[in-house]
Coordinates of C-alpha atoms in Angstrom, one line a residue:
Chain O
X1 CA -19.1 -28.1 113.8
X2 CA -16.4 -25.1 114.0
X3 CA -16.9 -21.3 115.2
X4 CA -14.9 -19.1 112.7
X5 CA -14.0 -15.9 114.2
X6 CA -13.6 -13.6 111.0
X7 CA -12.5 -10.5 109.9
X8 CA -8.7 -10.6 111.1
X9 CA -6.1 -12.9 110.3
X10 CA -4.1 -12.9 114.0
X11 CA -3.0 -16.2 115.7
X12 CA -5.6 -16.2 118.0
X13 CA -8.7 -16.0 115.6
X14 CA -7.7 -19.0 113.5
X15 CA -10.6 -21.4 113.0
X16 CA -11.4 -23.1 116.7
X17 CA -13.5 -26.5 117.2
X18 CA -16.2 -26.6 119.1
X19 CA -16.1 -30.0 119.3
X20 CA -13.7 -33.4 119.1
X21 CA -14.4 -36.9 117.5
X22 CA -14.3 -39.7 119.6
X23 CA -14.4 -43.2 119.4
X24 CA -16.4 -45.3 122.4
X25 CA -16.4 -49.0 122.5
X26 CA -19.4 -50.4 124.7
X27 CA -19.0 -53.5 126.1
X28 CA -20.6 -55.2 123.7
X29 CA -17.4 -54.5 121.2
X30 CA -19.6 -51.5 119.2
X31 CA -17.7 -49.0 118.1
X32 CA -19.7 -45.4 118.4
X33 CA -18.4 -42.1 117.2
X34 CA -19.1 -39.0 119.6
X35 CA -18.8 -35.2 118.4
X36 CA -17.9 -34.2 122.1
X37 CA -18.1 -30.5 123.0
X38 CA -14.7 -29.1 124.2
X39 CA -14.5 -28.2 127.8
X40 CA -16.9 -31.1 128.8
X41 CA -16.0 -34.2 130.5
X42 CA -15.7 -37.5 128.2
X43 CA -17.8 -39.0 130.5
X44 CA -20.9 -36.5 130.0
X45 CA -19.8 -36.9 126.4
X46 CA -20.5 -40.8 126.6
X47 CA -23.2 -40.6 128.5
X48 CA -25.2 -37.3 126.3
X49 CA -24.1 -39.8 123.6
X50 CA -26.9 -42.0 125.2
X51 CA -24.4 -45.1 126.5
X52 CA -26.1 -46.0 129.2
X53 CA -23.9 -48.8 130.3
X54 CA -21.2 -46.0 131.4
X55 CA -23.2 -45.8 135.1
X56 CA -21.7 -42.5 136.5
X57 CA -23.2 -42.9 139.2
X58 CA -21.7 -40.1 141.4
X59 CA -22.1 -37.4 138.8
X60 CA -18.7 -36.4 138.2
X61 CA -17.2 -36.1 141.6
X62 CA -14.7 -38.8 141.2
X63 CA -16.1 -40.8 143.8
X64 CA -17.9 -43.9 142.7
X65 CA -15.2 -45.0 139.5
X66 CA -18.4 -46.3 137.5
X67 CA -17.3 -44.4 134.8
X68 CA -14.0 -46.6 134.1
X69 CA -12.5 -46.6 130.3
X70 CA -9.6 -47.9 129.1
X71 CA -7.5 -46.0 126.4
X72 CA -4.7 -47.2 124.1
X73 CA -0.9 -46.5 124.5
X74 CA -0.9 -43.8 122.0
X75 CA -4.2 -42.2 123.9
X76 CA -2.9 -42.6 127.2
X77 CA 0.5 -40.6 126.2
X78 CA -2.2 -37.2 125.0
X79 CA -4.5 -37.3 128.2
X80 CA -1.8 -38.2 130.7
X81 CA -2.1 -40.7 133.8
X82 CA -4.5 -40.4 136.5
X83 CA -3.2 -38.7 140.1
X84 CA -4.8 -38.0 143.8
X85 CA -8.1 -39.7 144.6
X86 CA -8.6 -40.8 140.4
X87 CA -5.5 -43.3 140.5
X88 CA -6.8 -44.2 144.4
X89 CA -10.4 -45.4 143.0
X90 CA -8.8 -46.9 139.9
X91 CA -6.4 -49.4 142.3
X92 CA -9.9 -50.7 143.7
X93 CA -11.0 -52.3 139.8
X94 CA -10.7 -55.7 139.1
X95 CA -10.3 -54.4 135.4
X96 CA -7.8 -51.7 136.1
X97 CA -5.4 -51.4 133.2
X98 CA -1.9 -49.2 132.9
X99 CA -4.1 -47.5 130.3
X100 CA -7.2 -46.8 133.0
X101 CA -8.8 -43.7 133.3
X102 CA -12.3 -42.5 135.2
X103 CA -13.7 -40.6 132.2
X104 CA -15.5 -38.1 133.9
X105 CA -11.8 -36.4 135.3
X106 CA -11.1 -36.1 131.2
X107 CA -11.6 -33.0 129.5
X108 CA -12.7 -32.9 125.8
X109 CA -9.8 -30.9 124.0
X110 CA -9.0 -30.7 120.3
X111 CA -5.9 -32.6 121.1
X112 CA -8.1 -36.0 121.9
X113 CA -9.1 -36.1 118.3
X114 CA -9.6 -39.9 117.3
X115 CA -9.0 -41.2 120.5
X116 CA -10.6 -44.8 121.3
X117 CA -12.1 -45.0 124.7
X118 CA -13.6 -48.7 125.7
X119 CA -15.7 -48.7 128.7
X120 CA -14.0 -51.1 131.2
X121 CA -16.0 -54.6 132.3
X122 CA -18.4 -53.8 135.1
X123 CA -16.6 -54.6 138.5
Chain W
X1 CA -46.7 -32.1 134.4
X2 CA -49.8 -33.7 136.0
X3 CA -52.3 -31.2 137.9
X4 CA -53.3 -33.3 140.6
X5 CA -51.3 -34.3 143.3
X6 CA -50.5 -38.1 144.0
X7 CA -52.9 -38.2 147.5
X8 CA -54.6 -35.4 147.7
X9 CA -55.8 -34.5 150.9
X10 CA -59.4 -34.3 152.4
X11 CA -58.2 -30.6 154.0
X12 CA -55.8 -28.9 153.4
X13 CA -52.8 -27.5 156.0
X14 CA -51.8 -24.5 156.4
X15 CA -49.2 -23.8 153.2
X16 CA -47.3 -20.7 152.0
X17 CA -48.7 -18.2 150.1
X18 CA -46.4 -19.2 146.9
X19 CA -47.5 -22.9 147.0
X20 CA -50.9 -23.2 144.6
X21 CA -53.0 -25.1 145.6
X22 CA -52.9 -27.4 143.1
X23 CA -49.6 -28.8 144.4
X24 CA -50.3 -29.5 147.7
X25 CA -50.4 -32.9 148.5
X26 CA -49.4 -35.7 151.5
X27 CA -46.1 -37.6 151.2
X28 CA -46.1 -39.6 154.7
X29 CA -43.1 -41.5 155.2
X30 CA -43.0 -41.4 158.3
X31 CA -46.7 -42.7 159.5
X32 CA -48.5 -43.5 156.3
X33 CA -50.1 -47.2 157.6
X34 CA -48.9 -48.9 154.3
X35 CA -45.2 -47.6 155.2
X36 CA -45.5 -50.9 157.7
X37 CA -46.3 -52.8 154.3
X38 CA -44.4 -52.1 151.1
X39 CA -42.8 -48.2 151.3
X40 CA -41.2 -48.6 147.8
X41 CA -45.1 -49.3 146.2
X42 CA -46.0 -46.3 148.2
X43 CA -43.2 -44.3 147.2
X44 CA -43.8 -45.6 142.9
X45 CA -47.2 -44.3 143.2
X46 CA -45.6 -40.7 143.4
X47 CA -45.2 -41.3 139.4
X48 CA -48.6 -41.0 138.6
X49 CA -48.9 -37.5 140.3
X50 CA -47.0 -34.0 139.8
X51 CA -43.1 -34.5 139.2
X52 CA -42.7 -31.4 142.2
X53 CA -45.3 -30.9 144.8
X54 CA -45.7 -29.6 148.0
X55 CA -46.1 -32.2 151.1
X56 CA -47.5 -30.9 154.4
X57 CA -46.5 -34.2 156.5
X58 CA -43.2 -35.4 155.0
X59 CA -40.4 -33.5 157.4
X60 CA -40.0 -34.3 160.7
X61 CA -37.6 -31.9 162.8
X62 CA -40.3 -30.5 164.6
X63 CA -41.2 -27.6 163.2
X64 CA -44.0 -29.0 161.5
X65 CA -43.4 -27.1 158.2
X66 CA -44.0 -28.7 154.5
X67 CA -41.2 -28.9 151.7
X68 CA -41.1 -30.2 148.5
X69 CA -40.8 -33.6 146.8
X70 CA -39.2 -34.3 143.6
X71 CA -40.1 -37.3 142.2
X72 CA -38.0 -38.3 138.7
X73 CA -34.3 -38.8 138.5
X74 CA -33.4 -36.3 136.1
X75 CA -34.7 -33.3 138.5
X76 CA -33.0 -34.9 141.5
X77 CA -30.0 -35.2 139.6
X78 CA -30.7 -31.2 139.0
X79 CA -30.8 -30.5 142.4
X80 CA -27.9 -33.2 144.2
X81 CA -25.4 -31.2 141.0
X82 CA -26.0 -28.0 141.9
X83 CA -24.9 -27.1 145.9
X84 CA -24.9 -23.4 144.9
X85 CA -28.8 -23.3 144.2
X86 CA -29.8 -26.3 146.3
X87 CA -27.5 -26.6 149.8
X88 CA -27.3 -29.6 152.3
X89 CA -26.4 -27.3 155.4
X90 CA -28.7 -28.7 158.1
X91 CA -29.4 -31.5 155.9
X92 CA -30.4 -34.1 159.2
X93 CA -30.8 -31.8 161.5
X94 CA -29.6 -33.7 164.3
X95 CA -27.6 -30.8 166.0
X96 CA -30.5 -28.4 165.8
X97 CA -32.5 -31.3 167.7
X98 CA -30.0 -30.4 170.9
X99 CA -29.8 -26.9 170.8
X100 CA -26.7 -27.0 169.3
X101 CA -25.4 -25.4 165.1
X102 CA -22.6 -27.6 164.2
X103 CA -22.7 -29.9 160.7
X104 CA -22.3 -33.0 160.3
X105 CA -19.4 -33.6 157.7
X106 CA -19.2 -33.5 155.0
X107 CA -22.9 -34.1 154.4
X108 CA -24.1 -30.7 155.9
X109 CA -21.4 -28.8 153.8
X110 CA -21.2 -27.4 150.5
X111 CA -18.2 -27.3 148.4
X112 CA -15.6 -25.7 148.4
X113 CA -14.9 -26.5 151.8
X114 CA -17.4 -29.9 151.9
X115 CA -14.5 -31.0 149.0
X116 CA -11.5 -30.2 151.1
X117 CA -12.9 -32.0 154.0
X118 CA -13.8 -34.8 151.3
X119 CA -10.2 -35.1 150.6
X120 CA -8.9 -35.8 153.9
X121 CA -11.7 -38.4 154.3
X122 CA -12.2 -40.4 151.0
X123 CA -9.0 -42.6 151.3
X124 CA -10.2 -44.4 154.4
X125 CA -12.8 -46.0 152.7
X126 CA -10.7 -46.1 149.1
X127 CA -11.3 -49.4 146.9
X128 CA -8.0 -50.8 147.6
X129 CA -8.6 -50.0 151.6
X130 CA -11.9 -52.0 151.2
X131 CA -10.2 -54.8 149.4
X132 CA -7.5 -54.8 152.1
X133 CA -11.0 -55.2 154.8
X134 CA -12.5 -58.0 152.5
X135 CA -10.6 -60.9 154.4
X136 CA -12.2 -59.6 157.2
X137 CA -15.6 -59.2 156.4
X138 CA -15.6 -63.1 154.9
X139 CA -14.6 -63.9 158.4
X140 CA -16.8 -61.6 160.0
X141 CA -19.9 -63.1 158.1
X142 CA -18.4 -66.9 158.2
X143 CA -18.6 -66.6 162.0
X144 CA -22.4 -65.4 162.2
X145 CA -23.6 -67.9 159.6
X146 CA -21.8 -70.4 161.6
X147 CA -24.0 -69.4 164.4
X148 CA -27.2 -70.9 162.1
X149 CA -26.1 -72.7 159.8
X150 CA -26.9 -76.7 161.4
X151 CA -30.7 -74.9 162.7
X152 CA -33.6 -75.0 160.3
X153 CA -33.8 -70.9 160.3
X154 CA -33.4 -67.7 162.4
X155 CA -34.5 -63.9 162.7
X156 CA -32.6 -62.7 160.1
X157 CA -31.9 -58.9 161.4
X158 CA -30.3 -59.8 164.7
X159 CA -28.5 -62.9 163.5
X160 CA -26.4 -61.3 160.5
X161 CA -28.6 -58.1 158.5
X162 CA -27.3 -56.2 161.6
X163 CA -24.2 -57.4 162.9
X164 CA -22.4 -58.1 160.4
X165 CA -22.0 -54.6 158.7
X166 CA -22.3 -53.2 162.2
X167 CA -19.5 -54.7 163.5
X168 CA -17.0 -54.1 160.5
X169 CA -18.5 -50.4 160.4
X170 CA -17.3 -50.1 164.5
X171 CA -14.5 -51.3 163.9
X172 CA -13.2 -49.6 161.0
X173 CA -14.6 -46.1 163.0
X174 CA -12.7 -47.0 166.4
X175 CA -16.2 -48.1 168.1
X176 CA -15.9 -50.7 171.2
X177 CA -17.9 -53.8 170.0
X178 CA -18.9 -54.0 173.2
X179 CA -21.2 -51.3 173.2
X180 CA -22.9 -52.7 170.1
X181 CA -26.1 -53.1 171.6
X182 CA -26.8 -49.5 173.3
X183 CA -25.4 -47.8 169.7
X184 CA -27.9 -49.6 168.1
X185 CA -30.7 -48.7 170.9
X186 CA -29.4 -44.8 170.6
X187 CA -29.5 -45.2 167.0
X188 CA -33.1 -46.7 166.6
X189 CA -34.4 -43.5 168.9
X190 CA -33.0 -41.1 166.9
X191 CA -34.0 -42.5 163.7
X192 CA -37.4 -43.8 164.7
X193 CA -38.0 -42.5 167.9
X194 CA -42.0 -42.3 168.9
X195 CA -41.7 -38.6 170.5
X196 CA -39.6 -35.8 169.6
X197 CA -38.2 -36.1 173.6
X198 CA -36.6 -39.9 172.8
X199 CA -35.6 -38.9 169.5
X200 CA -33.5 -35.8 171.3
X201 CA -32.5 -38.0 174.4
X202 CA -30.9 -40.4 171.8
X203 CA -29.0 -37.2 170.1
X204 CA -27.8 -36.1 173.3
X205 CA -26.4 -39.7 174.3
X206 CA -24.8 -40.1 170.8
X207 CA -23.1 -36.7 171.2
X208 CA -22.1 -37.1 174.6
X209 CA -20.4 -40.6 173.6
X210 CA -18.3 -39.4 170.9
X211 CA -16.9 -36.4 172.5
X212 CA -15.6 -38.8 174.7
X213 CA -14.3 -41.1 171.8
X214 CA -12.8 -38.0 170.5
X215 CA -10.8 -37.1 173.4
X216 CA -9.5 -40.9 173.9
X217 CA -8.3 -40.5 170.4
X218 CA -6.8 -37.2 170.9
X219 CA -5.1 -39.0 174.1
X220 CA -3.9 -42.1 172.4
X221 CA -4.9 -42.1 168.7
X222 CA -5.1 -45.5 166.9
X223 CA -5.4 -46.7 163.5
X224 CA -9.2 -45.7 162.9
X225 CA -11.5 -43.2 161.5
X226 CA -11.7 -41.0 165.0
X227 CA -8.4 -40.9 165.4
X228 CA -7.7 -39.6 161.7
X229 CA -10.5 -37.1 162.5
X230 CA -8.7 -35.9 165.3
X231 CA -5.3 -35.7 164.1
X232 CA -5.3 -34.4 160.6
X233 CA -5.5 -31.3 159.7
X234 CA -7.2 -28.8 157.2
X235 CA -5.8 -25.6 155.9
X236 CA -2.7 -26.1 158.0
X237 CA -4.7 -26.5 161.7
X238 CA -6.7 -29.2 163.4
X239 CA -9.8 -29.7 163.0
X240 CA -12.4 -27.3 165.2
X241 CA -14.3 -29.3 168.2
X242 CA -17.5 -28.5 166.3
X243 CA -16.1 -30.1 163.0
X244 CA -14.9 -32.9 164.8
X245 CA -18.1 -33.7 166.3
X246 CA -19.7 -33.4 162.8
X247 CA -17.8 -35.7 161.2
X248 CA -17.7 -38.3 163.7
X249 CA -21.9 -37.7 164.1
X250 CA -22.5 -38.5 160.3
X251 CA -20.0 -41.5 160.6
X252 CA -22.3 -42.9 163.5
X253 CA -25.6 -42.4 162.1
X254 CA -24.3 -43.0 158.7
X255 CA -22.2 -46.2 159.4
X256 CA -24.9 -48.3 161.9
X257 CA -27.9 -48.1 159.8
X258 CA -27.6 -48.0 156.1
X259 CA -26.2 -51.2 155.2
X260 CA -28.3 -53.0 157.5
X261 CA -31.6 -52.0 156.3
X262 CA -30.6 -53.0 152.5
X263 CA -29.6 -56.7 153.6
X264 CA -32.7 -56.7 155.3
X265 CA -34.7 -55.7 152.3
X266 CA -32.3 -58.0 149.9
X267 CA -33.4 -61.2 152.2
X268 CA -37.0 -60.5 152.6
X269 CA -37.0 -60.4 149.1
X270 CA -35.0 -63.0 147.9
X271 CA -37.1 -65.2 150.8
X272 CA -40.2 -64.2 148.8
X273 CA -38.8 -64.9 145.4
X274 CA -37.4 -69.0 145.2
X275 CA -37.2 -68.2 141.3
X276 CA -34.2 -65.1 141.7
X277 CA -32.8 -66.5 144.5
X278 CA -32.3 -69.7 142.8
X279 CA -31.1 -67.8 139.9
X280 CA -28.1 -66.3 142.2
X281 CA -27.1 -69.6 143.1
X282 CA -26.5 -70.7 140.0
X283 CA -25.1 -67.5 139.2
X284 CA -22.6 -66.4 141.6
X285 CA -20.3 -64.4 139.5
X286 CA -23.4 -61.9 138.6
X287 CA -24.0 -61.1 142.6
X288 CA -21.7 -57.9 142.3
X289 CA -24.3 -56.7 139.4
X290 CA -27.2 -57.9 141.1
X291 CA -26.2 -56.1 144.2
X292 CA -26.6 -52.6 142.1
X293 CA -29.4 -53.8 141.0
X294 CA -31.1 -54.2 144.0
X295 CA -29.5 -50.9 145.8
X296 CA -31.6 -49.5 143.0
X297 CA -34.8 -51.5 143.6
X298 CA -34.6 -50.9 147.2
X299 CA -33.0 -47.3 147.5
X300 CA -33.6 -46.6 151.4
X301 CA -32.6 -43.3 152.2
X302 CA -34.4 -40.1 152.5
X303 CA -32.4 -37.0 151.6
X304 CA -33.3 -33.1 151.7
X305 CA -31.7 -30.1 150.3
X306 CA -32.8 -26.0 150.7
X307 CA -33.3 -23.4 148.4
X308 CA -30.4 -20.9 148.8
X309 CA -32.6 -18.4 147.2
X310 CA -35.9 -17.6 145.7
X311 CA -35.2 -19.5 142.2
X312 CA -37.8 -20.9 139.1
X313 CA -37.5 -25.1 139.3
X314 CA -39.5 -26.3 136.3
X315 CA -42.2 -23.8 136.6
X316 CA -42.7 -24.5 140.0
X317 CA -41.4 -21.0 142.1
X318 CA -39.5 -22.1 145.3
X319 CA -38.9 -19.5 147.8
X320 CA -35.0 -19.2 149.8
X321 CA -35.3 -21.4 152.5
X322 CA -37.8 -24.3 151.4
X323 CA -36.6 -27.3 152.0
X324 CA -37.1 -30.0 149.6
X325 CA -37.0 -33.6 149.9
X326 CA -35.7 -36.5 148.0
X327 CA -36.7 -40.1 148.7
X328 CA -34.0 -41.6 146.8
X329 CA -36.1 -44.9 145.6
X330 CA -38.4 -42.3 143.6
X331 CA -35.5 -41.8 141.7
X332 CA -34.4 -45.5 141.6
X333 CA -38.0 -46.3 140.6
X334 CA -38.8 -43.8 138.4
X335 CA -40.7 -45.1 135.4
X336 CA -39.2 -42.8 132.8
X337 CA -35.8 -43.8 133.6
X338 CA -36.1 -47.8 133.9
X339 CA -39.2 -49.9 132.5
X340 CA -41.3 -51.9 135.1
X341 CA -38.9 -50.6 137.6
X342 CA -40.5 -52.5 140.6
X343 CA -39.3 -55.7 138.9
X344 CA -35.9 -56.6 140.1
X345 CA -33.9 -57.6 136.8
X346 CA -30.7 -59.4 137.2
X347 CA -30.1 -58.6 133.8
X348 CA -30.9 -55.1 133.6
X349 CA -28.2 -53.0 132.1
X350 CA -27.7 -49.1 133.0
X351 CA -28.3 -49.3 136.2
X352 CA -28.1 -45.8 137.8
X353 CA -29.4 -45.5 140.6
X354 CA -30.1 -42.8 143.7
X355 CA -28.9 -45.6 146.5
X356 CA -25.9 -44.3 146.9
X357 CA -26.9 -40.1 146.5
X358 CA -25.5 -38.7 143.2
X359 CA -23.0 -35.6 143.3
X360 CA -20.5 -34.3 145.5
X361 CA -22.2 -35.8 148.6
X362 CA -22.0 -39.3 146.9
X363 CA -22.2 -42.1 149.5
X364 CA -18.6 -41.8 150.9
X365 CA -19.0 -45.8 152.1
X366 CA -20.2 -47.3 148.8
X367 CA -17.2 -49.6 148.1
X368 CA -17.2 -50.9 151.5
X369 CA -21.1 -51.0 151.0
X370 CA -21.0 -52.8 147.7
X371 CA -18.2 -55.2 149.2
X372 CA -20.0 -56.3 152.1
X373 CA -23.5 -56.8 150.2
X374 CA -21.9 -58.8 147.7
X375 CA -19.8 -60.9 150.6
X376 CA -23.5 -61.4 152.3
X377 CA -25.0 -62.7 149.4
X378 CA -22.1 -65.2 148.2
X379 CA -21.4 -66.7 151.2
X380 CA -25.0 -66.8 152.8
X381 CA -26.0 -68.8 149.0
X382 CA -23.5 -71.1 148.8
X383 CA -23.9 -72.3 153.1
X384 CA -28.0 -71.8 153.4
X385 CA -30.1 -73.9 151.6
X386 CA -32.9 -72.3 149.4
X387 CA -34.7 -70.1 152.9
X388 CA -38.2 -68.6 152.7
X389 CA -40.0 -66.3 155.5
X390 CA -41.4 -68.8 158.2
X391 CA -44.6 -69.8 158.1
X392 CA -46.8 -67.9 160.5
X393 CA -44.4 -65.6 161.3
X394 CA -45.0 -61.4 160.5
X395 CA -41.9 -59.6 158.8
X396 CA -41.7 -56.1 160.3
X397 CA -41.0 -53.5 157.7
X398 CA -40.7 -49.7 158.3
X399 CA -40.6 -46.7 156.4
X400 CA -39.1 -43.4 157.9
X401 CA -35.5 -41.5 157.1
X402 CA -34.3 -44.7 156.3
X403 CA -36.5 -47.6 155.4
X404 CA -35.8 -50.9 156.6
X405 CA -36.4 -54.3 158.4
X406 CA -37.1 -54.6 161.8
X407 CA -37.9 -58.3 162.4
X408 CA -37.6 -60.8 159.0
X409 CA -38.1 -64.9 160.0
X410 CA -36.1 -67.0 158.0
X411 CA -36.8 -70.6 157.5
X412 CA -35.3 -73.6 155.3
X413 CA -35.5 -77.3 155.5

């Protein structure tokens, strides 16, 4: 899936993605790949995906940490560590990693592309 | 969606001209006789009716008017996601009860500002805050069970359902323990209050109380919730008397209630069900899943949000202004989301439930909540032998804002 802006040939109207492949592990070890839109949360990503096991269960509003993953080194050095109230919930996990992140403060980019998130144990 | 409404009633109220007919129904949780029975069977009957409709009998602030009930997950998680169309100002109402227009925060705010006041609250109830509490709350529940633990029973609600999260709730929030027992008297009254004049006395006692508390704390602050109210600041300046007053109002009614009424639930279950109570025993390391598990089987809390405008839900045309209300366990038990949802299933997986709200408003107090339920359940397992109601004796149940327990008879041999 791509949106090709033609007609021109300037920097800005090169061929754009409208979405990124991910990789989700459930808990169960399954590997699932995900053509996530950009702009949207890997969280809604996993969860429009229909993994149910990811609860969510504030929505979004990095409150509840139910929406727990854990990247790799390599993915942890592209989206960055958590900060604020995200590293605050993630020191309350039993499971928390150096390589924790609450999915739904993640923003699909073209930059995550072939990134393995596994959705942490349930706490 | 289905025509008919889930109880139709004999004659109809007085509705507004842009609710049809069709979709006016009765939704009393409140009154409704079998409230006093089973309110989550009345509540799962819903299903089988319209997904929106229009109840005459479901609010109670005193104005008598109707709003509307949503019924499935998926449209409440519309509504909870979406503060510009659907607001939470005057969400409980309680200051209107005295005459008076503050919020309580940062329920009866929307974002932006509900998420700056947010901020300055979340990190007193952070995970790593709670875990900080949990030696405390093992003692805390040690000490009651100690109280019962050599007798052959007890009345579960006033021997741990209520003071155990009571008393961890006070004194994280700066409340005497002293004054346990009137809280809980003002608290009943303005929950469950019989007239409208005890449900207002009860506002006006709470309100009177915790300016007080708030001007101790502004005296001589300490290392609690009301004194962090009072002290910290928000765009650069302290907090306003009538956000003050807010905040410490939904911490109150919030903090003294909620918790309680799911133990009670929990217990009378669990006392009714040897098999899955047996099954935590021998399963101890599951409890923290089975606690979700049953937040989502008994979801207590009644919520509303209003229309900010005249808007299109579904087909249904809402006009700016109507309230609409959202019994959480419809969404906990709704049948499209989980199958036979009025079986508890230790195993179930996907668990999302409404107990703790969904959105920005998302239960503030859920890892201290999840902490102590789980802490109730270990520690109450492995010192009680297998309990079941007493013979002969009646378990009060109640429906209302929040539904709960009011008397539960324990017995074991």
């Amino acid at each position: 899936m791509a949106e090709r802006v033609s007609g021109t040939s300037t920097l800005a109207e090169v061929e754009r993605p409208a979405s990124t492949r991910l990789t989700i592990v459930s808990r169960d070890g399954t590997a699932h790949d995900v053509e996530a839109a950009n702009g949207e949360s890997v969280m809604l990503a996993i969860r429009n995906h229909g993994i149910d096991e990811l609860l969510a269960l504030c929505g979004g509003s990095c409150s509840c940490s139910t929406c727990h993953v854990i990247l790799d080194s390599d993915g942890m050095a592209r989206v960055g560590q958590p900060e604020g109230d995200e590293a605050d919930l993630l020191d309350g996990s039993l499971h928390r990693s150096p390589n924790s992140r609450l999915s739904c403060q993640i923003q699909v980019t073209p930059e995550l592309a072939g990134l393995r998130f596994t959705i942490a144990p349930e706490d | 969606m289905a025509t008919a409404p889930a109880i139709p009633l004999a004659a109809a109220p007085m509705v507004p001209a842009h609710v049809p007919a069709h979709l006016v129904g009765s939704f009393d949780i409140h009154n409704a006789p079998e409230m006093a029975q089973d309110p989550f069977a009345f509540v799962s009957r819903l299903h089988a009716g319209p997904d929106i409709f229009w109840s005459t009998d479901t609010m109670r602030d005193g104005t008598g008017d109707g709003c509307w009930v949503v019924t499935r997950g998926e449209l409440m998680r519309e509504i909870l996601g979406d503060p510009s169309r659907f607001s939470s100002k005057g969400e409980a109402g309680f200051s209107k009860l005295i005459g008076e227009d503050w919020d309580m925060i940062p329920l009866e705010i929307d974002p932006p500002m509900h998420t700056a006041f947010r901020e300055i609250l979340n990190p007193i109830l952070y995970p790593r805050v709670v875990a900080r509490m949990t030696e405390g709350v093992v003692q805390r529940a040690n000490d009651l069970i100690d109280q019962f633990a050599d007798k052959d029973g007890c009345e579960f609600m006033s021997s741990f359902g209520t003071p155990f999260p009571i008393s961890i709730f006070m004194q994280l929030m700066g409340l005497p323990q002293e004054w346990m027992s009137v809280f809980l008297v003002w608290e009943e009254d303005l929950l469950r209050g019989a007239t409208p004049a005890r449900r207002v006395a009860a506002a006006k006692a709470i309100r009177l109380y915790l300016d007080t508390l708030a001007d101790e704390r502004r005296a001589n602050p300490k290392d609690d919730l009301a004194s962090l109210v009072v002290t910290s600041k928000i765009d650069g300046r302290l907090w306003t008397d009538k956000e003050v007053i807010g905040a410490l109002y939904l911490f109150f009614v919030g903090g003294l209630d909620t918790v309680a009424s799911s133990l009670g639930w929990f217990f009378d279950f669990l006392a009714r069900n040897p098999e899955k109570q047996q099954w935590l025993r021998d399963n101890p390391q599951e409890i923290p899943h089975a606690v979700e598990e049953l937040v989502r089987r008994f979801s207590v809390v009644t919520s509303r949000r209003r229309c900010t405008r005249d808007l299109d839900f579904h087909g249904v045309q809402m006009k700016q202004g109507d309230w609409i209300s959202l019994t959480y366990s419809a969404g906990s038990l709704d049948p499209s989301a989980f199958d036979n949802p009025l079986e508890v299933d230790f195993h179930r997986k996907g668990v999302r439930h409404f107990g703790f709200s969904f959105g920005p408003h998302f239960c503030i107090g859920t890892h201290l909540a999840r902490r102590e339920m789980a802490v109730a359940l270990r520690l109450w397992l492995s010192r009680i032998p297998p309990f079941r109601i007493r013979e002969g004796s009646q378990v009060a149940r109640h429906g209302g804002g929040v539904f709960g327990i009011s008397h539960l008879e324990l017995a074991w041999d």
